[in-house]
Tab-separated table of C-alpha atoms and ligand atoms in Angstrom:
chain	number	residue	atom	x	y	z
A	1179	MET	CA	94.682	-52.899	46.995
A	1180	LYS	CA	94.362	-51.643	43.489
A	1181	ASP	CA	90.793	-51.129	42.309
A	1182	VAL	CA	89.971	-49.638	45.686
A	1183	ARG	CA	89.550	-45.907	45.982
A	1184	GLU	CA	90.183	-44.486	49.389
A	1185	TYR	CA	89.253	-41.073	50.765
A	1186	VAL	CA	90.270	-39.704	54.120
A	1187	LEU	CA	87.723	-37.196	55.329
A	1188	LYS	CA	87.798	-34.557	58.003
A	1189	THR	CA	84.697	-34.744	60.148
A	1190	PRO	CA	83.336	-32.398	62.802
A	1191	ALA	CA	84.909	-32.793	66.228
A	1192	GLY	CA	83.515	-35.892	67.882
A	1193	GLY	CA	82.744	-37.536	64.551
A	1194	VAL	CA	79.685	-37.747	62.357
A	1195	LYS	CA	76.494	-37.636	64.387
A	1196	LYS	CA	74.083	-38.568	61.668
A	1197	TYR	CA	75.258	-40.387	58.603
A	1198	ASP	CA	73.517	-40.407	55.227
A	1199	HIS	CA	74.931	-43.265	53.171
A	1200	ASP	CA	72.747	-42.635	50.130
A	1201	ALA	CA	73.870	-39.025	49.917
A	1202	LEU	CA	77.514	-40.063	50.075
A	1203	CYS	CA	77.036	-42.701	47.358
A	1204	ASP	CA	75.238	-40.206	45.149
A	1205	TYR	CA	78.061	-37.770	45.629
A	1206	LEU	CA	80.580	-40.466	44.674
A	1207	GLU	CA	78.319	-41.568	41.822
A	1208	VAL	CA	78.191	-45.183	42.961
A	1209	ASP	CA	74.917	-46.983	42.279
A	1210	ASP	CA	75.626	-50.106	44.279
A	1211	ARG	CA	75.550	-48.719	47.811
A	1212	SER	CA	77.189	-51.768	49.303
A	1213	ARG	CA	80.455	-51.075	47.442
A	1214	VAL	CA	81.060	-47.970	49.509
A	1215	ILE	CA	82.284	-48.441	53.044
A	1216	PHE	CA	82.317	-45.610	55.525
A	1217	GLU	CA	84.169	-45.832	58.785
A	1218	GLN	CA	84.351	-43.138	61.397
A	1219	GLY	CA	87.826	-43.076	62.852
A	1220	VAL	CA	88.806	-41.709	66.224
A	1221	GLY	CA	88.623	-37.963	66.547
A	1222	ARG	CA	87.985	-36.028	63.402
A	1223	GLU	CA	88.919	-38.482	60.722
A	1224	ALA	CA	86.765	-40.805	58.694
A	1225	ILE	CA	87.642	-43.165	55.884
A	1226	VAL	CA	85.592	-43.889	52.813
A	1227	ARG	CA	86.537	-46.738	50.545
A	1228	VAL	CA	84.959	-47.603	47.245
A	1229	TYR	CA	85.424	-51.287	46.402
A	1230	PRO	CA	84.715	-53.030	43.100
A	1231	ALA	CA	82.185	-55.098	45.053
A	1232	ASN	CA	81.252	-55.309	48.731
A	1233	PRO	CA	84.341	-56.704	50.468
A	1234	LEU	CA	82.306	-58.896	52.806
A	1235	MET	CA	80.620	-60.956	50.125
A	1236	ASN	CA	82.939	-63.925	50.102
A	1237	MET	CA	83.320	-65.041	53.668
A	1238	ARG	CA	84.973	-68.366	54.287
A	1239	SER	CA	83.507	-71.085	56.473
A	1240	ILE	CA	84.261	-70.952	60.164
A	1241	ARG	CA	86.897	-73.409	61.384
A	1242	ILE	CA	87.316	-75.055	64.702
A	1243	GLU	CA	90.639	-73.191	65.229
A	1244	ASP	CA	88.726	-69.911	65.039
A	1245	LEU	CA	86.597	-71.049	67.933
A	1246	LEU	CA	89.293	-72.037	70.415
A	1247	LEU	CA	89.822	-69.425	73.112
A	1248	ASP	CA	93.102	-67.627	72.576
A	1249	ASP	CA	95.264	-66.719	75.551
A	1250	ARG	CA	93.374	-63.468	75.981
A	1251	GLY	CA	90.019	-65.208	76.008
A	1252	PHE	CA	88.896	-64.268	72.507
A	1253	ILE	CA	87.472	-66.349	69.716
A	1254	THR	CA	87.427	-65.237	66.081
A	1255	ILE	CA	83.949	-65.101	64.631
A	1256	GLY	CA	84.514	-63.349	61.320
A	1257	SER	CA	86.294	-60.385	59.862
A	1258	TYR	CA	86.025	-56.654	59.352
A	1259	TYR	CA	85.600	-55.284	55.841
A	1260	ASP	CA	89.327	-54.697	55.565
A	1261	GLY	CA	90.243	-58.262	56.480
A	1262	VAL	CA	91.089	-57.656	60.141
A	1263	PRO	CA	89.819	-60.582	62.264
A	1264	LEU	CA	86.575	-59.981	64.159
A	1265	LYS	CA	87.061	-61.155	67.729
A	1266	PHE	CA	84.555	-61.906	70.416
A	1267	ARG	CA	85.582	-62.187	74.044
A	1268	LEU	CA	84.337	-65.074	76.151
A	1269	PHE	CA	86.708	-64.672	79.064
A	1270	ASP	CA	89.115	-62.137	80.467
A	1271	PRO	CA	92.030	-64.038	82.012
A	1272	ARG	CA	93.475	-60.880	83.525
A	1273	THR	CA	90.445	-60.034	85.619
A	1274	GLY	CA	88.906	-63.508	85.678
A	1275	ASN	CA	85.694	-62.051	84.331
A	1276	ALA	CA	83.026	-63.885	82.406
A	1277	GLN	CA	81.226	-61.744	79.844
A	1278	ARG	CA	77.679	-60.540	79.442
A	1279	ALA	CA	76.682	-60.061	75.896
A	1280	ALA	CA	73.703	-59.263	73.764
A	1281	VAL	CA	73.244	-60.032	70.095
A	1282	PHE	CA	70.579	-57.927	68.431
A	1283	GLY	CA	69.206	-58.113	64.925
A	1284	THR	CA	66.024	-58.278	62.984
A	1285	THR	CA	64.534	-61.607	61.999
A	1286	GLY	CA	66.796	-63.648	59.737
A	1287	ALA	CA	69.807	-61.409	60.337
A	1288	GLY	CA	71.942	-64.271	61.621
A	1289	LYS	CA	71.589	-64.186	65.407
A	1290	SER	CA	71.119	-67.899	65.849
A	1291	ARG	CA	74.023	-68.864	63.589
A	1292	LEU	CA	76.244	-66.612	65.649
A	1293	VAL	CA	74.870	-68.205	68.809
A	1294	GLN	CA	75.636	-71.587	67.280
A	1295	ALA	CA	79.269	-70.525	66.734
A	1296	ILE	CA	79.503	-69.369	70.342
A	1297	LEU	CA	78.029	-72.672	71.524
A	1298	VAL	CA	80.622	-74.625	69.563
A	1299	ALA	CA	83.361	-72.376	70.923
A	1300	CYS	CA	82.217	-73.022	74.468
A	1301	LYS	CA	82.051	-76.760	73.983
A	1302	VAL	CA	85.505	-77.075	72.460
A	1303	SER	CA	87.017	-74.737	75.033
A	1304	GLY	CA	85.588	-76.528	78.048
A	1305	ILE	CA	83.097	-73.800	78.917
A	1306	VAL	CA	79.875	-75.109	80.441
A	1307	VAL	CA	76.713	-73.882	78.722
A	1308	HIS	CA	73.141	-73.861	79.918
A	1309	LEU	CA	71.022	-72.995	76.914
A	1310	ALA	CA	67.472	-71.773	76.449
A	1311	ASP	CA	66.260	-71.992	72.882
A	1312	LEU	CA	62.916	-70.287	73.163
A	1313	LYS	CA	61.770	-71.043	69.651
A	1314	SER	CA	60.766	-74.469	70.961
A	1315	GLY	CA	64.303	-75.628	70.291
A	1316	GLN	CA	64.205	-74.715	66.640
A	1317	SER	CA	66.725	-71.862	66.631
A	1318	VAL	CA	69.822	-73.927	67.311
A	1319	PRO	CA	68.537	-77.522	67.103
A	1320	GLU	CA	72.026	-78.999	66.718
A	1321	ALA	CA	72.823	-77.852	70.261
A	1322	ASN	CA	70.693	-80.727	71.519
A	1323	GLY	CA	73.121	-82.930	73.453
A	1324	GLN	CA	76.013	-80.478	72.953
A	1325	VAL	CA	75.347	-78.351	76.031
A	1326	ALA	CA	75.015	-79.216	79.703
A	1327	THR	CA	71.415	-78.023	79.973
A	1328	ARG	CA	69.040	-77.338	77.132
A	1329	VAL	CA	65.549	-76.010	77.684
A	1330	THR	CA	63.032	-74.897	75.103
A	1331	ALA	CA	60.126	-73.524	77.135
A	1332	GLN	CA	59.683	-70.388	79.212
A	1333	PHE	CA	59.080	-71.875	82.639
A	1334	GLU	CA	62.083	-74.153	82.273
A	1335	THR	CA	64.132	-71.148	81.223
A	1336	ILE	CA	63.173	-69.443	84.464
A	1337	LEU	CA	64.218	-72.552	86.407
A	1338	MET	CA	67.514	-72.635	84.521
A	1339	LEU	CA	68.180	-68.956	85.237
A	1340	ARG	CA	67.289	-69.473	88.902
A	1341	GLY	CA	69.845	-72.268	88.940
A	1342	LEU	CA	72.492	-70.031	87.391
A	1343	VAL	CA	71.841	-67.224	89.867
A	1344	ALA	CA	71.999	-69.715	92.724
A	1345	GLU	CA	75.328	-70.967	91.391
A	1346	ALA	CA	76.681	-67.419	91.159
A	1347	HIS	CA	75.627	-66.753	94.745
A	1348	ARG	CA	77.146	-70.038	95.914
A	1349	ARG	CA	80.434	-69.161	94.258
A	1350	MET	CA	80.465	-65.683	95.763
A	1351	LYS	CA	80.181	-67.122	99.236
A	1352	ALA	CA	82.634	-69.932	98.603
A	1353	TYR	CA	85.259	-67.621	97.111
A	1354	ALA	CA	84.860	-65.148	99.943
A	1355	GLU	CA	85.502	-67.987	102.395
A	1356	MET	CA	88.580	-68.973	100.418
A	1357	GLY	CA	89.745	-65.398	100.731
A	1358	ARG	CA	89.681	-64.996	97.019
A	1359	SER	CA	88.407	-61.878	95.315
A	1360	GLY	CA	87.932	-63.205	91.811
A	1361	PHE	CA	87.388	-66.183	89.598
A	1362	VAL	CA	90.153	-68.557	88.531
A	1363	LYS	CA	89.116	-70.761	85.638
A	1364	ASN	CA	88.721	-74.439	86.507
A	1365	ASP	CA	90.033	-73.950	90.021
A	1366	PRO	CA	87.800	-75.411	91.185
A	1367	ASP	CA	84.825	-74.225	89.117
A	1368	PRO	CA	84.500	-74.097	85.343
A	1369	LEU	CA	83.569	-71.003	83.382
A	1370	VAL	CA	79.805	-71.150	82.848
A	1371	TYR	CA	77.430	-69.364	80.485
A	1372	GLY	CA	73.710	-69.033	80.432
A	1373	ILE	CA	72.700	-68.436	76.832
A	1374	VAL	CA	69.174	-67.424	75.882
A	1375	ASP	CA	68.268	-67.305	72.197
A	1376	GLU	CA	65.011	-65.483	71.378
A	1377	ALA	CA	65.260	-63.751	74.749
A	1378	ASN	CA	62.612	-61.331	73.530
A	1379	ARG	CA	60.032	-64.110	73.935
A	1380	LEU	CA	60.851	-64.362	77.619
A	1381	LEU	CA	61.010	-60.630	78.191
A	1382	GLU	CA	58.385	-59.082	75.942
A	1383	LYS	CA	55.197	-57.480	77.235
A	1384	GLY	CA	52.603	-60.055	78.161
A	1385	ALA	CA	55.147	-62.857	78.484
A	1386	PRO	CA	54.222	-64.960	81.518
A	1387	PHE	CA	57.570	-64.681	83.347
A	1388	ARG	CA	58.687	-61.326	82.063
A	1389	GLU	CA	59.435	-59.683	85.357
A	1390	GLU	CA	61.305	-62.559	86.902
A	1391	GLY	CA	63.148	-63.243	83.648
A	1392	ALA	CA	64.427	-59.660	83.527
A	1393	TYR	CA	65.357	-59.797	87.187
A	1394	LEU	CA	67.315	-63.050	86.845
A	1395	ILE	CA	69.181	-61.900	83.753
A	1396	LYS	CA	70.200	-58.633	85.304
A	1397	GLU	CA	71.156	-60.391	88.534
A	1398	LEU	CA	73.450	-62.654	86.518
A	1399	GLY	CA	74.897	-59.599	84.833
A	1400	ARG	CA	75.471	-58.019	88.217
A	1401	THR	CA	76.872	-60.895	90.234
A	1402	GLY	CA	77.864	-63.583	87.766
A	1403	ARG	CA	80.646	-61.866	85.930
A	1404	SER	CA	83.252	-61.882	88.675
A	1405	VAL	CA	82.552	-65.482	89.670
A	1406	GLY	CA	82.738	-67.009	86.214
A	1407	VAL	CA	79.041	-67.162	85.381
A	1408	GLY	CA	78.300	-65.226	82.210
A	1409	ILE	CA	75.114	-64.485	80.347
A	1410	ILE	CA	74.532	-64.080	76.621
A	1411	ILE	CA	71.208	-63.188	75.097
A	1412	ALA	CA	70.136	-62.996	71.485
A	1413	ALA	CA	67.038	-60.962	70.789
A	1414	GLN	CA	65.037	-59.651	67.941
A	1415	ALA	CA	63.642	-56.758	69.855
A	1416	GLY	CA	65.333	-53.430	70.129
A	1417	HIS	CA	63.310	-51.646	72.712
A	1418	LEU	CA	64.014	-52.083	76.400
A	1419	GLU	CA	60.261	-52.362	76.853
A	1420	GLU	CA	60.530	-55.587	74.903
A	1421	LEU	CA	63.406	-56.703	77.079
A	1422	GLY	CA	61.725	-56.548	80.429
A	1423	GLY	CA	61.586	-52.774	80.557
A	1424	SER	CA	64.233	-52.516	83.203
A	1425	ASP	CA	66.785	-49.807	83.750
A	1426	THR	CA	69.179	-52.207	85.316
A	1427	LEU	CA	69.045	-54.450	82.297
A	1428	ARG	CA	70.117	-51.450	80.297
A	1429	ALA	CA	73.066	-50.924	82.620
A	1430	MET	CA	74.060	-54.549	82.215
A	1431	LEU	CA	73.924	-54.355	78.437
A	1432	LYS	CA	75.744	-51.062	78.268
A	1433	GLU	CA	78.662	-52.558	80.111
A	1434	GLY	CA	78.523	-55.846	78.283
A	1435	GLU	CA	79.374	-56.768	74.743
A	1436	VAL	CA	76.838	-55.716	72.153
A	1437	VAL	CA	76.718	-57.117	68.653
A	1438	LEU	CA	74.286	-55.555	66.225
A	1439	LEU	CA	73.268	-57.476	63.120
A	1440	ARG	CA	70.976	-56.099	60.412
A	1441	TRP	CA	68.296	-53.969	61.955
A	1442	SER	CA	65.053	-52.363	60.897
A	1443	SER	CA	64.809	-48.601	61.054
A	1444	GLY	CA	62.215	-48.724	63.816
A	1445	MET	CA	64.439	-50.995	65.827
A	1446	MET	CA	67.382	-48.640	65.433
A	1447	GLN	CA	65.368	-45.684	66.655
A	1448	GLN	CA	64.385	-47.665	69.707
A	1449	LEU	CA	67.909	-48.864	70.395
A	1450	VAL	CA	69.256	-45.349	70.121
A	1451	GLY	CA	66.363	-43.986	72.187
A	1452	ASP	CA	67.052	-46.546	74.898
A	1453	GLY	CA	70.731	-45.715	74.922
A	1454	LEU	CA	71.689	-49.258	73.953
A	1455	VAL	CA	73.367	-48.148	70.736
A	1456	PRO	CA	74.964	-44.836	71.545
A	1457	ARG	CA	76.004	-43.846	68.044
A	1458	GLY	CA	73.626	-45.953	66.012
A	1459	GLU	CA	72.599	-43.229	63.668
A	1460	ALA	CA	76.158	-42.722	62.536
A	1461	LEU	CA	76.391	-46.330	61.341
A	1462	GLN	CA	76.320	-47.169	57.679
A	1463	PRO	CA	73.180	-49.294	57.269
A	1464	ILE	CA	73.452	-53.007	56.549
A	1465	PRO	CA	71.394	-53.666	53.428
A	1466	LYS	CA	69.102	-56.651	53.190
A	1467	VAL	CA	70.378	-57.319	49.703
A	1468	VAL	CA	74.012	-56.590	48.975
A	1469	GLY	CA	74.946	-55.571	45.433
A	1470	ARG	CA	71.536	-54.347	44.399
A	1471	VAL	CA	71.582	-51.194	42.343
A	1472	GLN	CA	69.081	-48.673	43.560
A	1473	ARG	CA	67.705	-46.973	40.538
A	1474	VAL	CA	64.635	-46.738	38.406
A	1475	ARG	CA	64.365	-49.489	35.820
A	1476	ARG	CA	63.687	-48.451	32.267
A	1477	TYR	CA	60.820	-50.016	30.297
A	1478	ASN	CA	63.126	-52.479	28.541
A	1479	GLU	CA	65.027	-53.608	31.641
A	1480	VAL	CA	64.048	-56.575	33.767
A	1481	ALA	CA	65.184	-57.297	37.287
A	1482	THR	CA	67.455	-60.296	37.652
A	1483	GLU	CA	65.850	-63.238	39.387
A	1484	ASP	CA	67.855	-63.099	42.576
A	1485	ALA	CA	67.656	-59.327	42.920
A	1486	ASP	CA	65.534	-59.585	46.045
A	1487	ASP	CA	67.220	-62.484	47.819
A	1488	VAL	CA	68.593	-61.595	51.226
A	1489	ASN	CA	72.341	-62.071	51.168
A	1490	SER	CA	73.682	-59.990	54.018
A	1491	GLN	CA	73.135	-62.476	56.857
A	1492	GLY	CA	75.863	-62.239	59.447
A	1493	MET	CA	76.871	-58.660	58.603
A	1494	LEU	CA	77.206	-56.748	61.827
A	1495	TYR	CA	78.767	-54.111	63.990
A	1496	HIS	CA	80.541	-55.136	67.163
A	1497	LEU	CA	79.592	-52.027	69.031
A	1498	THR	CA	81.691	-52.588	72.123
A	1499	ALA	CA	84.889	-53.653	70.403
A	1500	ALA	CA	87.732	-51.378	69.374
A	1501	ARG	CA	86.109	-50.685	66.018
A	1502	PRO	CA	82.444	-50.104	66.760
A	1503	THR	CA	81.658	-48.374	63.487
A	1504	SER	CA	83.473	-50.771	61.125
A	1505	MET	CA	81.264	-53.075	59.142
A	1506	ALA	CA	82.100	-56.700	59.800
A	1507	ARG	CA	80.677	-60.112	59.067
A	1508	THR	CA	80.630	-63.506	60.679
A	1509	PHE	CA	82.213	-66.413	58.904
A	1510	ILE	CA	79.842	-68.902	57.319
A	1511	VAL	CA	78.456	-71.123	60.050
A	1512	GLY	CA	76.861	-74.323	58.834
A	1513	SER	CA	75.284	-75.186	55.530
A	1514	VAL	CA	74.057	-72.381	53.329
A	1515	THR	CA	71.130	-74.389	52.007
A	1516	PRO	CA	68.427	-75.777	54.325
A	1517	CYS	CA	68.968	-79.268	55.715
A	1518	THR	CA	66.224	-81.823	56.213
A	1519	GLY	CA	67.548	-82.715	59.647
A	1520	TYR	CA	70.408	-81.576	61.846
A	1521	ASP	CA	72.967	-79.619	59.851
A	1522	PRO	CA	75.903	-82.021	59.356
A	1523	VAL	CA	78.386	-79.149	59.029
A	1524	ILE	CA	77.400	-77.836	62.443
A	1525	LEU	CA	77.401	-81.289	64.037
A	1526	ASP	CA	80.886	-81.717	62.694
A	1527	LEU	CA	81.996	-78.500	64.385
A	1528	TYR	CA	80.617	-79.685	67.723
A	1529	GLY	CA	82.426	-82.991	67.366
A	1530	PRO	CA	81.536	-86.275	69.023
A	1531	ALA	CA	82.701	-85.593	72.597
A	1532	ALA	CA	80.252	-85.131	75.450
A	1533	PRO	CA	79.690	-81.498	76.441
A	1534	PRO	CA	81.456	-80.220	79.558
A	1535	GLY	CA	79.556	-79.771	82.788
A	1536	GLU	CA	76.433	-81.173	84.316
A	1537	GLN	CA	72.817	-80.399	83.696
A	1538	ILE	CA	71.189	-77.972	86.099
A	1539	ASN	CA	68.755	-79.842	88.318
A	1540	LEU	CA	65.714	-77.874	87.195
A	1541	PRO	CA	63.105	-79.355	89.588
A	1542	ALA	CA	65.228	-78.164	92.507
A	1543	TYR	CA	64.346	-74.605	91.549
A	1544	ILE	CA	60.589	-74.988	91.508
A	1545	THR	CA	59.242	-73.039	94.477
A	1546	ASP	CA	56.914	-74.540	97.078
A	1547	LYS	CA	54.195	-72.289	95.795
A	1548	GLU	CA	54.609	-73.587	92.283
A	1549	LEU	CA	54.641	-77.165	93.498
A	1550	GLU	CA	51.474	-76.464	95.391
A	1551	ALA	CA	49.922	-75.027	92.262
A	1552	VAL	CA	50.737	-78.233	90.439
A	1553	ALA	CA	49.161	-80.284	93.191
A	1554	ASN	CA	46.102	-78.026	93.196
A	1555	ARG	CA	45.659	-78.614	89.525
A	1556	ASP	CA	45.258	-82.277	90.261
A	1557	THR	CA	42.649	-81.773	92.956
A	1558	ALA	CA	40.885	-78.708	91.556
A	1559	ALA	CA	37.100	-78.610	91.433
A	1560	ALA	CA	35.654	-79.840	88.195
A	1561	GLY	CA	35.370	-77.164	85.531
A	1562	PRO	CA	32.475	-76.831	83.110
A	1563	GLY	CA	31.563	-80.091	81.475
A	1564	GLY	CA	34.182	-82.051	83.330
A	1565	THR	CA	33.006	-85.301	84.780
A	1566	ALA	CA	35.275	-87.810	83.141
A	1567	THR	CA	37.295	-89.994	85.422
A	1568	THR	CA	40.795	-90.775	84.322
A	1569	THR	CA	44.136	-91.124	85.940
A	1570	LEU	CA	46.597	-88.738	84.396
A	1571	PRO	CA	50.312	-88.928	84.651
A	1572	HIS	CA	51.152	-85.300	85.266
A	1573	ALA	CA	54.537	-84.165	84.118
A	1574	GLU	CA	55.543	-80.627	84.915
A	1575	ALA	CA	58.729	-78.827	83.998
A	1576	GLY	CA	60.442	-81.623	82.204
A	1577	GLY	CA	59.512	-84.467	84.476
A	1578	ALA	CA	59.675	-82.498	87.702
A	1579	ALA	CA	57.078	-82.884	90.401
A	1580	THR	CA	55.428	-85.841	88.828
A	1581	ALA	CA	52.186	-86.316	90.686
A	1582	ALA	CA	50.010	-89.058	89.350
A	1583	GLN	CA	46.740	-89.047	91.173
A	1584	ALA	CA	43.605	-91.087	90.897
A	1585	GLY	CA	40.211	-89.409	90.996
A	1586	PRO	CA	37.765	-87.541	88.827
A	1587	VAL	CA	39.480	-85.342	86.304
A	1588	SER	CA	37.788	-82.271	84.885
A	1589	THR	CA	38.219	-80.870	81.411
A	1590	ALA	CA	40.075	-77.989	83.034
A	1591	GLN	CA	42.505	-80.370	84.671
A	1592	ARG	CA	42.967	-82.304	81.477
A	1593	ILE	CA	43.736	-79.096	79.593
A	1594	LEU	CA	46.264	-77.968	82.181
A	1595	ALA	CA	47.872	-81.389	82.118
A	1596	ALA	CA	48.090	-81.442	78.345
A	1597	LEU	CA	49.592	-77.974	77.963
A	1598	PRO	CA	53.358	-77.887	77.621
A	1599	ALA	CA	55.080	-74.964	79.338
A	1600	ASP	CA	55.382	-73.047	76.085
A	1601	GLY	CA	51.754	-73.500	75.169
A	1602	MET	CA	49.760	-75.124	72.426
A	1603	THR	CA	47.224	-74.089	69.803
A	1604	VAL	CA	43.590	-75.057	70.302
A	1605	PRO	CA	43.590	-77.619	67.452
A	1606	ASP	CA	46.712	-79.288	68.882
A	1607	LEU	CA	45.160	-79.189	72.309
A	1608	MET	CA	42.026	-80.911	70.981
A	1609	THR	CA	44.188	-83.636	69.505
A	1610	ALA	CA	46.090	-84.045	72.758
A	1611	LEU	CA	42.918	-84.189	74.851
A	1612	ASN	CA	41.321	-86.751	72.632
A	1613	ALA	CA	44.418	-88.890	72.952
A	1614	ASP	CA	44.785	-88.664	76.737
A	1615	GLY	CA	42.512	-91.605	77.392
A	1616	GLY	CA	39.729	-89.506	78.888
A	1617	ARG	CA	36.216	-88.840	77.656
A	1618	GLU	CA	35.929	-87.340	74.208
A	1619	VAL	CA	35.775	-83.540	74.405
A	1620	ARG	CA	33.999	-81.113	72.138
A	1621	ARG	CA	35.576	-77.943	70.822
A	1622	GLY	CA	32.878	-75.762	72.431
A	1623	THR	CA	33.573	-77.280	75.856
A	1624	VAL	CA	37.291	-76.786	75.424
A	1625	LEU	CA	36.870	-73.154	74.416
A	1626	THR	CA	34.583	-72.297	77.352
A	1627	THR	CA	36.903	-74.106	79.731
A	1628	ILE	CA	39.886	-72.179	78.387
A	1629	SER	CA	38.046	-68.927	78.878
A	1630	THR	CA	37.213	-69.874	82.480
A	1631	LEU	CA	40.830	-70.834	83.073
A	1632	ARG	CA	41.912	-67.537	81.630
A	1633	ASN	CA	39.584	-65.618	83.932
A	1634	ASP	CA	41.054	-67.578	86.827
A	1635	GLY	CA	44.572	-66.576	85.761
A	1636	LYS	CA	45.562	-70.166	85.019
A	1637	VAL	CA	46.227	-69.794	81.316
A	1638	ALA	CA	47.092	-66.937	79.012
A	1639	ARG	CA	46.262	-66.409	75.366
A	1640	PRO	CA	48.685	-63.850	73.972
A	1641	ASP	CA	47.265	-61.924	71.029
A	1642	GLY	CA	48.087	-63.242	67.622
A	1643	SER	CA	50.057	-66.247	68.799
A	1644	GLY	CA	47.152	-68.672	68.652
A	1645	LEU	CA	48.611	-70.302	71.740
A	1646	VAL	CA	47.105	-71.261	75.048
A	1647	ILE	CA	49.887	-70.981	77.621
A	1648	PRO	CA	49.738	-72.305	81.186
A	1649	ILE	CA	50.563	-69.862	83.988
A	1650	PRO	CA	51.993	-71.422	87.124
A	1651	ALA	CA	50.379	-69.834	90.143
A	1652	GLY	CA	52.735	-67.714	92.152
B	2682	ATP	N1	76.913	-66.986	59.697
B	2682	ATP	C1	76.098	-67.541	58.803
B	2682	ATP	N2	76.573	-68.458	57.947
B	2682	ATP	C2	75.759	-69.035	57.047
B	2682	ATP	N3	74.463	-68.760	56.915
B	2682	ATP	C3	73.936	-67.834	57.721
B	2682	ATP	C4	74.725	-67.180	58.710
B	2682	ATP	N4	73.932	-66.337	59.369
B	2682	ATP	C5	72.720	-66.459	58.821
B	2682	ATP	N5	72.711	-67.348	57.824
B	2682	ATP	C6	71.547	-67.720	56.962
B	2682	ATP	O1	70.446	-66.917	57.335
B	2682	ATP	C7	69.402	-67.688	57.904
B	2682	ATP	C8	68.863	-66.976	59.122
B	2682	ATP	O2	69.861	-66.923	60.109
B	2682	ATP	P1	69.517	-67.091	61.637
B	2682	ATP	O3	68.566	-68.199	61.831
B	2682	ATP	O4	70.792	-67.143	62.374
B	2682	ATP	O5	68.765	-65.707	61.879
B	2682	ATP	P2	68.119	-65.135	63.200
B	2682	ATP	O6	68.598	-63.757	63.325
B	2682	ATP	O7	68.336	-66.056	64.328
B	2682	ATP	O8	66.594	-65.094	62.776
B	2682	ATP	P3	65.271	-65.294	63.666
B	2682	ATP	O9	64.973	-63.957	64.274
B	2682	ATP	O10	64.255	-65.659	62.639
B	2682	ATP	O11	65.540	-66.334	64.665
B	2682	ATP	C9	70.033	-69.024	58.222
B	2682	ATP	O12	69.108	-70.064	58.117
B	2682	ATP	C10	71.119	-69.150	57.179
B	2682	ATP	O13	70.580	-69.601	55.980
B	2683	MG	MG1	67.091	-67.147	65.570
């Protein structure tokens, strides 16, 4: 490694507690901060390397071989700055344990691409995946048809998680009866993962199923691991308050695998404050733009055109691996320029085979109370301005509990029928209502009806989202 300067530093016992990368770079007289890599070693040693350019800038594309489980249950998702492979564990054959993992990072940091790699790995390794893509299916669109279950709305996610918890409980009982203390892959049950991308949407304050979502995820973390039912979440939020606010969730994440992609400073403070990232403040920051020189421009200097383009996507720390403070990066997953449809590179990774496993029967996990609420919607008293008579096919939770009923239908009922589980904006709702075959509705009527429904606890309107979201009674 010529052209690389290396310094071995003595640090205080227990390592550096608070790390100031800028100060170090100034001391070394290096303008491009991303060329300097700091790594706290074990004990009192740290290494500083000064590269000609950031060593993680030329990642290769991920290959299908990287994503096949090795005999210790790891896949390779990228590499550390010094070329050592970056591994991610999906299974522990020694203990039979499934994993629980969380991928954190600010928006655009590369969470969903990493999730996509994990999804491919699961498919090609025969691991059954039940996926919630809470950005209406837009985070990992190529997963459509490549996983056993795919849901894109919050209520369906709850049903999916209920199904996973039920499966974990079933296995616990069945294995106990077999006299078996742990999980043996594919004998008779496959390894299963619940994966929730944009988990913050399910768990943030004001989310309609926050409490149950947090409960189900932590229950999976608690009971699923030893029976081959794992859980992986990707979230933008840092704070536990934004992740259901539960202590037990913290316990689950502390014992699970944690991958941290580029963060914002506020997010880091929260993660450290919550104890999710024990030594966060000793981590060298991941810059948004790698290779940018931080200095004042003189009057005759102009910035290059791409000086502000984000180019550090996929850079991360694998905080629970053997090298928690070594900067690493995922391989390139998929096309680097936007595609007009599904990304062909990603589809190619998934391959043409059908995904392993069977879809969770979501309607089976709707409670009686929720079913009743659906039925009540169809027989509810007419809301303001509602006198139209139409027969509405009423689909709830992806075709579950279909109850087509004849009779007078109020504007309130029509609104509830038109709303998908993840909500709709008022303009879209107007369009849907005026296409449902009923009487033409006016915007004023719709708005007053929504406000009545909100007072009755039947819909929510989270601030800033512009959405009207149905709340199942319960
Ligand atoms: N591993 C990767 N390989 C190639 N491109 C990547 C990778 N990770 C991220 N990118 C690029 O960065 C963009 C954002 O990545 P991604 O969608 O994974 O971020 P995210 O963290 O899920 O963001 P959000 O919070 O907005 O969902 C991608 O569209 C892609 O262009
Ligand atoms: Mg995403």
